[in-house]
Short mmCIF file of C-alpha atoms in Angstrom, two decimals:
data_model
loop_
_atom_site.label_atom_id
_atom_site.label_comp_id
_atom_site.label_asym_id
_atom_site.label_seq_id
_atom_site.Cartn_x
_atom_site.Cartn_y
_atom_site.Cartn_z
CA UNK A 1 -11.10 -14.71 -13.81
CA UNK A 2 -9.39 -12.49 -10.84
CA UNK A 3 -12.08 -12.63 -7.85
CA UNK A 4 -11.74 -9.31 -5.34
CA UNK A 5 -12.96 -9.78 -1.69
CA UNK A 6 -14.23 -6.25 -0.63
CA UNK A 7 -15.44 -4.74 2.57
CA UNK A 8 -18.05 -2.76 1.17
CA UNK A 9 -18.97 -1.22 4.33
CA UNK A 10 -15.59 0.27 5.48
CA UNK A 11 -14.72 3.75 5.19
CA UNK A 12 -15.79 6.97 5.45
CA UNK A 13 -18.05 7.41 2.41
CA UNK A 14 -19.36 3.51 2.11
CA UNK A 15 -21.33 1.84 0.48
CA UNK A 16 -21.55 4.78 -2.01
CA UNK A 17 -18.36 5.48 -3.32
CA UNK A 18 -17.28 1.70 -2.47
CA UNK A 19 -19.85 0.54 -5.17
CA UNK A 20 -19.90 3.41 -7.32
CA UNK A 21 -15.48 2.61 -7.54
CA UNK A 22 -15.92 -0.83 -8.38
CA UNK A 23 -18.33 0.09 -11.46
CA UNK A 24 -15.79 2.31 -12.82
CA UNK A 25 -13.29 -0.64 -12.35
CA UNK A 26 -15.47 -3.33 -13.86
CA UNK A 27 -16.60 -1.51 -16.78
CA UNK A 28 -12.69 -0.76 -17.31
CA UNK A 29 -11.83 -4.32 -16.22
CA UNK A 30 -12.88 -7.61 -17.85
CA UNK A 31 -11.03 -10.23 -16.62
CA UNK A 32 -12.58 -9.50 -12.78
CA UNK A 33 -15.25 -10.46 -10.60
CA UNK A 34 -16.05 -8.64 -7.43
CA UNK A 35 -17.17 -9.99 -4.36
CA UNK A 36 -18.98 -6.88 -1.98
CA UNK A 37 -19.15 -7.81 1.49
CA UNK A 38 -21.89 -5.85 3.65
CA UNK A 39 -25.63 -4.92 3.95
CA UNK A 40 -27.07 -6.19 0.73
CA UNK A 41 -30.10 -4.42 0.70
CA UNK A 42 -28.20 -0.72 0.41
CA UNK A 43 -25.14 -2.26 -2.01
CA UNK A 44 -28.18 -3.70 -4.78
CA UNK A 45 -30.01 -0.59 -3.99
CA UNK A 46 -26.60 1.50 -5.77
CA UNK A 47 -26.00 -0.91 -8.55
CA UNK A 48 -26.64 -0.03 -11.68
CA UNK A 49 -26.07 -3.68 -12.90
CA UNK A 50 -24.76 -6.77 -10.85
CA UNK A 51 -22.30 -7.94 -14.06
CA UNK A 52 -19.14 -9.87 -12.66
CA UNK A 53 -20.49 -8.32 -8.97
CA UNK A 54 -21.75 -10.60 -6.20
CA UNK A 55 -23.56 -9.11 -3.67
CA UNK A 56 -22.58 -11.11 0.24
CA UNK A 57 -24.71 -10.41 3.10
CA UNK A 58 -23.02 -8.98 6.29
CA UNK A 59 -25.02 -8.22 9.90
CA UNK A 60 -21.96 -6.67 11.06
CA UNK A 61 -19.54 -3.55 10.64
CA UNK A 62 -16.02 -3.03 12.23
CA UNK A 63 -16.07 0.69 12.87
CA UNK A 64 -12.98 2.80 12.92
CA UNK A 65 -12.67 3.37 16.52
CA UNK A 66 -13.16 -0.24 17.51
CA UNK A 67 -10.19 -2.03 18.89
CA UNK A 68 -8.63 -4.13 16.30
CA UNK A 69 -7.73 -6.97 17.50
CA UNK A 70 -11.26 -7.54 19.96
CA UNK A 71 -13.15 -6.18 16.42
CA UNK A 72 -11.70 -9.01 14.31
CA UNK A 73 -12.31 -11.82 16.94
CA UNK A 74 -15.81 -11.27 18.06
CA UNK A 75 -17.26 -9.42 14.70
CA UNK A 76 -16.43 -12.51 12.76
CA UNK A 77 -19.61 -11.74 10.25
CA UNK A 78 -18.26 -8.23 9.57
CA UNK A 79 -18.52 -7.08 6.50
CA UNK A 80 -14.05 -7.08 6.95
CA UNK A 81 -13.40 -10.20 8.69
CA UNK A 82 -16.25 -12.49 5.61
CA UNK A 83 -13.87 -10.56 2.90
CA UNK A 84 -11.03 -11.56 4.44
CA UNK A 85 -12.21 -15.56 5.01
CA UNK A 86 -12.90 -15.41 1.24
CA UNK A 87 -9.36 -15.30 0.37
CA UNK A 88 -8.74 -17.61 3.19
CA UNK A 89 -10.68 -20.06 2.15
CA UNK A 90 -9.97 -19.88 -1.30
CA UNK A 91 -13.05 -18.38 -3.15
CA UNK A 92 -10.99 -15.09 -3.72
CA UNK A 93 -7.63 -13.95 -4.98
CA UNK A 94 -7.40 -10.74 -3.08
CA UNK A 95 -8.70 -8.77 -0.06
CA UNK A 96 -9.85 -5.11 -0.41
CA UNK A 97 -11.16 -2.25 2.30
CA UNK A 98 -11.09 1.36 3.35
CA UNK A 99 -12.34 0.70 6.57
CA UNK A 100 -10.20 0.44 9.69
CA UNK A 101 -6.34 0.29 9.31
CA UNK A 102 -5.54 -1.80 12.75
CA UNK A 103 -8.61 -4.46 11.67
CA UNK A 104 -7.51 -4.86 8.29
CA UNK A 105 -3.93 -5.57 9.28
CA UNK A 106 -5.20 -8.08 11.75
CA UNK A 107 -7.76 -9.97 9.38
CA UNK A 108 -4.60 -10.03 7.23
CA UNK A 109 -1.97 -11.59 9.48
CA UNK A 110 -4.60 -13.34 11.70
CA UNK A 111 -7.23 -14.89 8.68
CA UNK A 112 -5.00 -15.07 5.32
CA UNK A 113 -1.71 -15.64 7.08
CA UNK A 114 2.32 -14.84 6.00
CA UNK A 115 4.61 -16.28 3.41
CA UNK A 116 6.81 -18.83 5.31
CA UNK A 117 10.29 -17.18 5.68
CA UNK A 118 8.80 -13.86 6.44
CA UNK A 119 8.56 -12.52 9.90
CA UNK A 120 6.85 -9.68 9.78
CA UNK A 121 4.96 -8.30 6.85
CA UNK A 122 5.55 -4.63 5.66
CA UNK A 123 2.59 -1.84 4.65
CA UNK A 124 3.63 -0.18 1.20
CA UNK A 125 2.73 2.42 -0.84
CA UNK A 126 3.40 4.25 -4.15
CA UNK A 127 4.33 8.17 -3.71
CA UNK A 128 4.65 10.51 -6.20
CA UNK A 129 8.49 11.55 -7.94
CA UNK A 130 8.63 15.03 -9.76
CA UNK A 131 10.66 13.66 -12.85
CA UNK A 132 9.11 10.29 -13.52
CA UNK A 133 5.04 8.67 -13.39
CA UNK A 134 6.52 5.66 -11.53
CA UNK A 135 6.50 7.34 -8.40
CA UNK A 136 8.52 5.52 -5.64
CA UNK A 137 7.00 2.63 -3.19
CA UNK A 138 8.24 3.13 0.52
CA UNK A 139 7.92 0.27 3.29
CA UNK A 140 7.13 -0.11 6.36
CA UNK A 141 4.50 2.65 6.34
CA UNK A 142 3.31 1.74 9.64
CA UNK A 143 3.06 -1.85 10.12
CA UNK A 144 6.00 -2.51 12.61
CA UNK A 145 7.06 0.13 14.35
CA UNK A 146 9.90 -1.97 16.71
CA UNK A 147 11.55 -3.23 13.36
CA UNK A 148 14.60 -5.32 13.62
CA UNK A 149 17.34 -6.00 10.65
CA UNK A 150 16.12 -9.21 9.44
CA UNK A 151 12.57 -7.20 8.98
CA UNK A 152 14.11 -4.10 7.03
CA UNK A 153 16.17 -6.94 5.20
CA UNK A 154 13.00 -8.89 4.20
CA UNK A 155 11.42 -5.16 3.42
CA UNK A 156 13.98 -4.59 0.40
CA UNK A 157 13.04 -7.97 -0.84
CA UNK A 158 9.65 -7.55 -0.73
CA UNK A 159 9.81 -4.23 -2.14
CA UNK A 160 12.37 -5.25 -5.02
CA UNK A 161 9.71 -7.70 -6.17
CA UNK A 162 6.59 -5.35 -5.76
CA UNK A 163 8.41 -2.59 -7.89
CA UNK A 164 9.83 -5.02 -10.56
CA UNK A 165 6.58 -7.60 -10.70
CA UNK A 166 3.87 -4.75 -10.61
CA UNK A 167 5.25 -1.38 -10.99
CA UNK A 168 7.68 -2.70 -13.84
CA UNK A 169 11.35 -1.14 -13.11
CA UNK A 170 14.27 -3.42 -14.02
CA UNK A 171 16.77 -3.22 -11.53
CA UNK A 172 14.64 -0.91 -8.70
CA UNK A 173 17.35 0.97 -6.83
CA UNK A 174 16.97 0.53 -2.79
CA UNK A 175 17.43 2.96 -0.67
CA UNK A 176 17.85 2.86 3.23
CA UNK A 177 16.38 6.20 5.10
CA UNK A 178 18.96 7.37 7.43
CA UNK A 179 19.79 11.46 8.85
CA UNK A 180 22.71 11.06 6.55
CA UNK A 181 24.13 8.79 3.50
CA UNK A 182 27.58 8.20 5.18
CA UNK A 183 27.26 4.15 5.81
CA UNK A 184 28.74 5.06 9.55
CA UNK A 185 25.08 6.84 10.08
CA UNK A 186 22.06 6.39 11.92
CA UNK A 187 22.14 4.63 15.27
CA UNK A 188 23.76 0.91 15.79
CA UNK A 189 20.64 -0.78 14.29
CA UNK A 190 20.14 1.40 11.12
CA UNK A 191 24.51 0.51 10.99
CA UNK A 192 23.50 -3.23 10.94
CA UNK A 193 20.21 -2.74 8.26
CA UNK A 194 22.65 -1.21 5.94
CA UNK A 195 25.59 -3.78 6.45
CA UNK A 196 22.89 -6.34 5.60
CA UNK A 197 21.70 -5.01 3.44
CA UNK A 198 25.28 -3.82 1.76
CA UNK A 199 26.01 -7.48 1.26
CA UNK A 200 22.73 -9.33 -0.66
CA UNK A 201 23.71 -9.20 -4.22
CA UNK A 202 19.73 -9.68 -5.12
CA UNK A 203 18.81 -6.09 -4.70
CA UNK A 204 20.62 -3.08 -5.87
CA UNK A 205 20.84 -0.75 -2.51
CA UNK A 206 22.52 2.35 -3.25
CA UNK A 207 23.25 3.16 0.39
CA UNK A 208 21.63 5.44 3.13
CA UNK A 209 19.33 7.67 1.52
CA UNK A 210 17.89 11.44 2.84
CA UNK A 211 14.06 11.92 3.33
CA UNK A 212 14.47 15.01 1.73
CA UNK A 213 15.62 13.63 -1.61
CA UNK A 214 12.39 11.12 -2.07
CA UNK A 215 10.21 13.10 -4.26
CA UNK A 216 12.77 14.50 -6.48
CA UNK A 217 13.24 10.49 -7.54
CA UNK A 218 16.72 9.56 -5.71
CA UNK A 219 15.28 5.86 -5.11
CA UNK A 220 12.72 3.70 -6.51
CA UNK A 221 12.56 1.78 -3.44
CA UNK A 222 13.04 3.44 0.33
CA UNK A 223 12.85 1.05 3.31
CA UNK A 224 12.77 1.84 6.83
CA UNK A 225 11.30 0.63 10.46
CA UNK A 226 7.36 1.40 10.45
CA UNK A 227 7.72 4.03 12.84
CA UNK A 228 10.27 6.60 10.72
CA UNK A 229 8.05 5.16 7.61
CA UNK A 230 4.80 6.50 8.77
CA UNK A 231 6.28 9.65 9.94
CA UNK A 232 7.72 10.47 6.23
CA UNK A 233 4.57 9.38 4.95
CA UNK A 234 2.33 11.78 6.65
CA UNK A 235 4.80 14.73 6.41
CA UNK A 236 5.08 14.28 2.48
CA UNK A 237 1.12 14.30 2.73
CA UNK A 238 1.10 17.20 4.90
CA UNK A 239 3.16 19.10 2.98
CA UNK A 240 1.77 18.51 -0.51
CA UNK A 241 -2.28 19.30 1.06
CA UNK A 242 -0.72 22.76 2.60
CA UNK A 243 1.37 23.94 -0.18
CA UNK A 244 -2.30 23.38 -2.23
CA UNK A 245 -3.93 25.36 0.49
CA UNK A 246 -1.42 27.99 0.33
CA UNK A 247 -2.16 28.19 -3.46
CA UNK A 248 -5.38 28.20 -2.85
CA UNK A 249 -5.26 31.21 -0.41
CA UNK A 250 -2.52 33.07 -2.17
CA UNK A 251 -4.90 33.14 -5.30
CA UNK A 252 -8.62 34.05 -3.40
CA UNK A 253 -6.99 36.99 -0.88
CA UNK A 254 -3.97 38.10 -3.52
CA UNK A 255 -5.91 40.34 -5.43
CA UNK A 256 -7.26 40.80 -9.54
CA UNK A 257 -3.39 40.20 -10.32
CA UNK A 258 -3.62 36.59 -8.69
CA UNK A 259 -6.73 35.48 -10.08
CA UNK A 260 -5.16 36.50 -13.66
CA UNK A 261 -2.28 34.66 -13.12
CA UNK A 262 -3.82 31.43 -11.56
CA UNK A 263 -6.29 31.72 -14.80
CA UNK A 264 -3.45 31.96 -17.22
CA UNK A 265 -1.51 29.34 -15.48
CA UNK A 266 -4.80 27.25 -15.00
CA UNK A 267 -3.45 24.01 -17.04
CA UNK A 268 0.04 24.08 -15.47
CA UNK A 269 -1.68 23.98 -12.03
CA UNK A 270 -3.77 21.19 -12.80
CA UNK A 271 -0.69 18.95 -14.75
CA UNK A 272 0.74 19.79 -11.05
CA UNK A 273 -2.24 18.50 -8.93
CA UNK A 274 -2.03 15.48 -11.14
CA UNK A 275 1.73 14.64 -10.94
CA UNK A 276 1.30 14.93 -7.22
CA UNK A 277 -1.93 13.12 -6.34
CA UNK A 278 -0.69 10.05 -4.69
CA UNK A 279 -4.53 8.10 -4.92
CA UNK A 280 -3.37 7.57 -8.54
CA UNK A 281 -1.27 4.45 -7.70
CA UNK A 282 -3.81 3.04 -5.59
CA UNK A 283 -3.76 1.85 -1.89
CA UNK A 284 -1.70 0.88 0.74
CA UNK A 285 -0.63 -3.35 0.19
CA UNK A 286 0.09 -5.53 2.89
CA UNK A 287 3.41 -6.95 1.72
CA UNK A 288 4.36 -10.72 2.93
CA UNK A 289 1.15 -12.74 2.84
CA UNK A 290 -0.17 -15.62 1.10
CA UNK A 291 -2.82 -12.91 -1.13
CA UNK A 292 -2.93 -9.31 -1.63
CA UNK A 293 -4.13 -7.45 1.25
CA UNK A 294 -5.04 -3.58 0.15
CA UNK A 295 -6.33 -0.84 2.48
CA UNK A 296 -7.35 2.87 1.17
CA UNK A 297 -8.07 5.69 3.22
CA UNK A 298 -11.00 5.54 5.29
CA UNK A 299 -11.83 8.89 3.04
CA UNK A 300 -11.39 7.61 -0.45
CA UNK A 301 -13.64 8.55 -3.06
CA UNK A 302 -14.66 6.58 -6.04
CA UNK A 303 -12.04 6.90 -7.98
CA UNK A 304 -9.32 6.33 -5.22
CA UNK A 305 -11.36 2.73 -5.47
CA UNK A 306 -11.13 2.40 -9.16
CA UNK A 307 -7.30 2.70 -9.15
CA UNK A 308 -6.92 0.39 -5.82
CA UNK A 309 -8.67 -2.21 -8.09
CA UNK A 310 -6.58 -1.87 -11.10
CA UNK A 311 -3.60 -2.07 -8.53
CA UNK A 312 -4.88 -5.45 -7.00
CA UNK A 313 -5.48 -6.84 -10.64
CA UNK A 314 -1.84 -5.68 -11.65
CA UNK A 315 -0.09 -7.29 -8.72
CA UNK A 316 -2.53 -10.61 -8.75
CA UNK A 317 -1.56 -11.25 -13.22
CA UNK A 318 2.31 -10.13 -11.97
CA UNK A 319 2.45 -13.39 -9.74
CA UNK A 320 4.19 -11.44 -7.39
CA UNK A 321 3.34 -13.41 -4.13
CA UNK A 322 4.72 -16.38 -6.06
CA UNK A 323 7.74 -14.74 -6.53
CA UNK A 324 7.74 -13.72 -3.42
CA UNK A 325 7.34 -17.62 -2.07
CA UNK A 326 10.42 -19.06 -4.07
CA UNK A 327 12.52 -16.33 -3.21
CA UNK A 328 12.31 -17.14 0.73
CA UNK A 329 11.95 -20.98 0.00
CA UNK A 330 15.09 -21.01 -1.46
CA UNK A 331 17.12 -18.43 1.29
CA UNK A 332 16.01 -19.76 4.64
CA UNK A 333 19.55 -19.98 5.78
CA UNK A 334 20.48 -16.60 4.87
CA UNK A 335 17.37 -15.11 6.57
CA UNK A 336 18.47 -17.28 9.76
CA UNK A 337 22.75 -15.86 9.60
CA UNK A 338 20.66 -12.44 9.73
CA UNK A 339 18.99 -13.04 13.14
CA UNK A 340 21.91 -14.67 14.85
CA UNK A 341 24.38 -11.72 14.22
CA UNK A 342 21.51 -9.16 15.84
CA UNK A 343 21.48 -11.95 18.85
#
């Protein structure tokens, strides 16, 4: 049985839609238990049964505007930092909040600890491709914004394994995002990340790849520093929440002709809202530690926690991190000729 650590107190909308998520999972779910983390009295109070849930007391809650770092150190019975020790200690497979990005990274590197051979683990997620359901995964998304080659190097890895193990494409095609697909692009760091990257027969990289090009499916797997990976993030968020505004607006102030239309084209729109609604694939993973570490937004609803679950489960029965383990076990020296040619 697959046991999920979760901060049941982090986010935006918690306990509620934190509890009322993992219901939806569970009664989807059977081979899970659930482990919620927080004030007991208010999580029992929302249950409608405790079947394959354990209920943990917590006295304390890292907010989103507390420092992370300080927060994870001194609130050590936060609802976080006792979901996190779970996994640490061994009575969970996986760690699981919605509550502050900076904390949960910490608990992550700090409490549950890297993969030996990695130096720097890389934030992930799964966005949304016009032509297929499989979406594409893109890391760093924020993790390490000073990235060096050996980390974008390790990044392909990790997400060659993530989108073979969990989101089940043979062969995942890895791109590198450059401001061009010449191999001569990009400044004299982005030249070394795709010379390394050029020459590992493990992965399939298909060269420098365009932001531009990401949701119309030109890679299954884009890698980049944290920094240019949280800035493509956002904007492909941005973008897709104005251009629904913009429908929105174009259909309320355009007239009786609009509303006609939008009615007529009513299930297109929706098939549309669908294909790009990113909470689908779940949250945000950790990539490069010894368990699963997941983050949502701090806004997600119910059903963004649902599909984070059924993420975790997916990656925990792939045996990804075990992949993950041999893989640098076995290339230590490769990962060390790396570093010494950026020296």
């Amino acid at each position: 049985m697959i046991k999920i650590a979760i901060d049941a107190m982090g986010g935006d909308n918690a306990p509620k839609e934190i509890v009322k998520g993992v219901e939806l999972a569970r009664n989807e779910i059977d081979n899970v238990e659930f482990q919620l983390f927080g004030n007991s009295t208010q999580i029992n109070s929302l249950l409608s049964n405790k079947e394959r849930i354990k209920v943990i007391q917590s006295d304390e809650v890292i907010k989103m505007e507390d420092e992370p770092v300080r927060a994870v150190k001194d609130k050590k019975n936060s609802s976080l930092v006792m979901a996190a020790r779970a996994v640490k200690d061994g009575s969970a497979d996986a760690f699981y909040s919605c509550g502050n990005t900076g904390a949960i990274l910490v608990a992550g590197l700090l409490i549950i600890g890297r993969i030996k051979g990695i130096d720097r683990p890389g934030l992930i997620t799964t966005l949304p491709v016009i032509n297929n359901d499989t979406g594409f995964t893109l890391i760093d998304c924020g993790a390490n914004a000073d990235a060096k080659v050996v980390n974008v190097y390790q990044y392909a890895l990790l997400g060659k394994y993530y989108a073979e193990k969990v989101l089940k494409i043979n062969n995942p095609r890895i791109g590198l995002i450059n401001n061009g697909t010449e191999s001569d692009k990009g400044n004299k760091i982005h030249q070394k990340m795709y010379q390394a990257l050029s020459q590992n027969d493990d992965i399939n990289f298909i060269g420098n790849i365009e932001s531009r090009g990401l949701l119309d499916g030109i890679t299954d797997v884009a890698v980049t520093d944290g920094f240019t990976g949280n800035a493509v993030l956002k904007s492909i968020e941005g973008t897709a929440l104005s251009m629904i505004n913009m429908l929105k607006d174009g259909i309320i102030n355009g007239g009786f002709g609009s509303k006609m239309g939008a009615l007529l084209l009513k299930d297109t729109l929706k098939k549309i809202a669908h294909k790009m609604d990113y909470t689908k694939y779940g949250g945000a993973v950790l990539l490069g530690l010894k368990a699963p570490v997941v983050k949502s937004h701090g806004s997600s609803k119910a059903k963004t926690v649902r599909n984070t679950v059924v993420q975790i489960e997916q990656i925990i029965t792939s045996n990804f991190v075990g992949s993950v383990k041999n893989y640098f076990s076995n290339h230590t020296d490769e990962m060390d000729d790396i570093k010494k040619g950026e020296q």
